C-alpha atoms as a printed R data frame, in Angstrom:
   type eleno elety resid chain resno       x       y       z
1  ATOM     1    CA   MET     A     1 -41.316  12.026  94.564
2  ATOM     2    CA   LEU     A     2 -41.271  10.791  91.001
3  ATOM     3    CA   THR     A     3 -43.891  12.478  88.839
4  ATOM     4    CA   ALA     A     4 -45.704  11.170  85.779
5  ATOM     5    CA   ALA     A     5 -43.955  13.826  83.689
6  ATOM     6    CA   GLN     A     6 -40.516  12.732  84.897
7  ATOM     7    CA   LEU     A     7 -41.370   9.122  84.203
8  ATOM     8    CA   ALA     A     8 -42.737   9.911  80.749
9  ATOM     9    CA   SER     A     9 -39.609  11.854  79.821
10 ATOM    10    CA   ALA     A    10 -37.306   8.972  80.755
11 ATOM    11    CA   PRO     A    11 -36.259   6.417  78.144
12 ATOM    12    CA   PRO     A    12 -38.400   3.260  78.375
13 ATOM    13    CA   GLU     A    13 -35.530   1.116  79.648
14 ATOM    14    CA   GLU     A    14 -34.948   3.528  82.537
15 ATOM    15    CA   ARG     A    15 -38.593   3.766  83.649
16 ATOM    16    CA   LYS     A    16 -38.736   0.397  85.362
17 ATOM    17    CA   GLN     A    17 -35.358   1.081  86.981
18 ATOM    18    CA   MET     A    18 -36.640   4.372  88.383
19 ATOM    19    CA   LEU     A    19 -39.825   2.778  89.677
20 ATOM    20    CA   GLY     A    20 -37.945  -0.202  91.102
21 ATOM    21    CA   GLU     A    21 -35.586   2.062  93.021
22 ATOM    22    CA   LEU     A    22 -38.588   3.663  94.704
23 ATOM    23    CA   LEU     A    23 -40.564   0.466  95.242
24 ATOM    24    CA   TYR     A    24 -37.795  -1.719  96.646
25 ATOM    25    CA   PRO     A    25 -37.173   0.149  99.938
26 ATOM    26    CA   ARG     A    26 -40.886   0.270 100.682
27 ATOM    27    CA   ILE     A    27 -41.266  -3.440 100.028
28 ATOM    28    CA   LEU     A    28 -38.063  -4.187 101.953
29 ATOM    29    CA   ALA     A    29 -39.590  -2.560 105.033
30 ATOM    30    CA   VAL     A    30 -42.553  -4.951 104.910
31 ATOM    31    CA   GLN     A    31 -41.136  -8.160 103.391
32 ATOM    32    CA   PRO     A    32 -37.337  -8.126 103.694
33 ATOM    33    CA   GLU     A    33 -36.824 -11.761 102.668
34 ATOM    34    CA   ASN     A    34 -38.748 -11.429  99.415
35 ATOM    35    CA   ALA     A    35 -38.276  -7.751  98.567
36 ATOM    36    CA   GLY     A    36 -36.371  -8.410  95.348
37 ATOM    37    CA   LYS     A    37 -38.849 -10.962  94.037
38 ATOM    38    CA   ILE     A    38 -41.885  -8.877  94.961
39 ATOM    39    CA   THR     A    39 -40.368  -5.767  93.406
40 ATOM    40    CA   GLY     A    40 -39.796  -7.713  90.194
41 ATOM    41    CA   MET     A    41 -43.349  -9.012  90.243
42 ATOM    42    CA   LEU     A    42 -44.817  -5.554  90.757
43 ATOM    43    CA   LEU     A    43 -42.632  -4.065  88.025
44 ATOM    44    CA   GLU     A    44 -44.646  -6.142  85.560
45 ATOM    45    CA   MET     A    45 -47.546  -3.770  86.216
46 ATOM    46    CA   ASP     A    46 -48.261  -0.721  84.070
47 ATOM    47    CA   ASP     A    47 -45.985   2.235  84.881
48 ATOM    48    CA   SER     A    48 -48.886   4.565  85.678
49 ATOM    49    CA   ASP     A    49 -50.350   2.014  88.102
50 ATOM    50    CA   LEU     A    50 -46.988   1.674  89.823
51 ATOM    51    CA   LEU     A    51 -46.641   5.429  90.074
52 ATOM    52    CA   GLY     A    52 -50.018   5.513  91.807
53 ATOM    53    CA   LEU     A    53 -48.869   2.896  94.323
54 ATOM    54    CA   LEU     A    54 -45.893   5.065  95.221
55 ATOM    55    CA   ASP     A    55 -48.062   8.000  96.236
56 ATOM    56    CA   GLU     A    56 -47.654   9.021  99.877
57 ATOM    57    CA   ASP     A    57 -51.444   9.089 100.329
58 ATOM    58    CA   GLU     A    58 -52.654   6.667 103.009
59 ATOM    59    CA   LYS     A    59 -55.090   4.940 100.640
60 ATOM    60    CA   LYS     A    60 -52.346   4.436  98.081
61 ATOM    61    CA   ALA     A    61 -50.033   3.052 100.776
62 ATOM    62    CA   LYS     A    62 -52.757   0.540 101.615
63 ATOM    63    CA   ALA     A    63 -53.005  -0.374  97.922
64 ATOM    64    CA   LEU     A    64 -49.264  -1.087  97.855
65 ATOM    65    CA   ASP     A    65 -49.629  -3.275 100.953
66 ATOM    66    CA   GLU     A    66 -52.419  -5.186  99.199
67 ATOM    67    CA   LYS     A    67 -50.225  -5.744  96.126
68 ATOM    68    CA   ILE     A    68 -47.397  -6.966  98.362
69 ATOM    69    CA   ASN     A    69 -49.806  -9.391 100.050
70 ATOM    70    CA   GLU     A    70 -51.014 -10.639  96.652
71 ATOM    71    CA   ALA     A    71 -47.420 -11.229  95.581
72 ATOM    72    CA   MET     A    72 -46.718 -13.113  98.818
73 ATOM    73    CA   GLN     A    73 -49.718 -15.356  98.139
74 ATOM    74    CA   VAL     A    74 -48.361 -16.144  94.679
75 ATOM    75    CA   LEU     A    75 -44.918 -16.904  96.117
76 ATOM    76    CA   SER     A    76 -46.446 -19.100  98.829
77 ATOM    77    CA   ALA     A    77 -48.516 -20.983  96.260
78 ATOM    78    CA   GLN     A    78 -45.380 -21.693  94.223
79 ATOM    79    CA   GLY     A    79 -43.726 -23.432  97.122
80 ATOM    80    CA   PRO     A    80 -40.061 -23.219  98.076
81 ATOM    81    CA   GLU     A    81 -38.697 -25.373  95.226
82 ATOM    82    CA   GLU     A    82 -40.378 -23.426  92.418
83 ATOM    83    CA   SER     A    83 -39.503 -20.147  94.085
84 ATOM    84    CA   GLU     A    84 -35.814 -21.139  94.154
85 ATOM    85    CA   ASP     A    85 -35.867 -22.151  90.488
86 ATOM    86    CA   ALA     A    86 -37.283 -18.760  89.473
87 ATOM    87    CA   GLU     A    87 -34.168 -16.915  90.621
């Protein structure tokens, strides 16, 4: 598990990469078709918030599910044409 200290010691450009590598498989398990887009959307959040979402705690897992659902609502609201253009 990635710790706050490990994240803080990483260069800024590597932080999002590290978080994305942990987020993506968890999102892929829930939303395989949109895992890349949702991961990108969530990576816009603050690093410390993302680190909290990656916690194995059941409440934190539920928080990640809620963020995934929010991202899906945004993608659905965009419609298929806008979603395609964003890639």
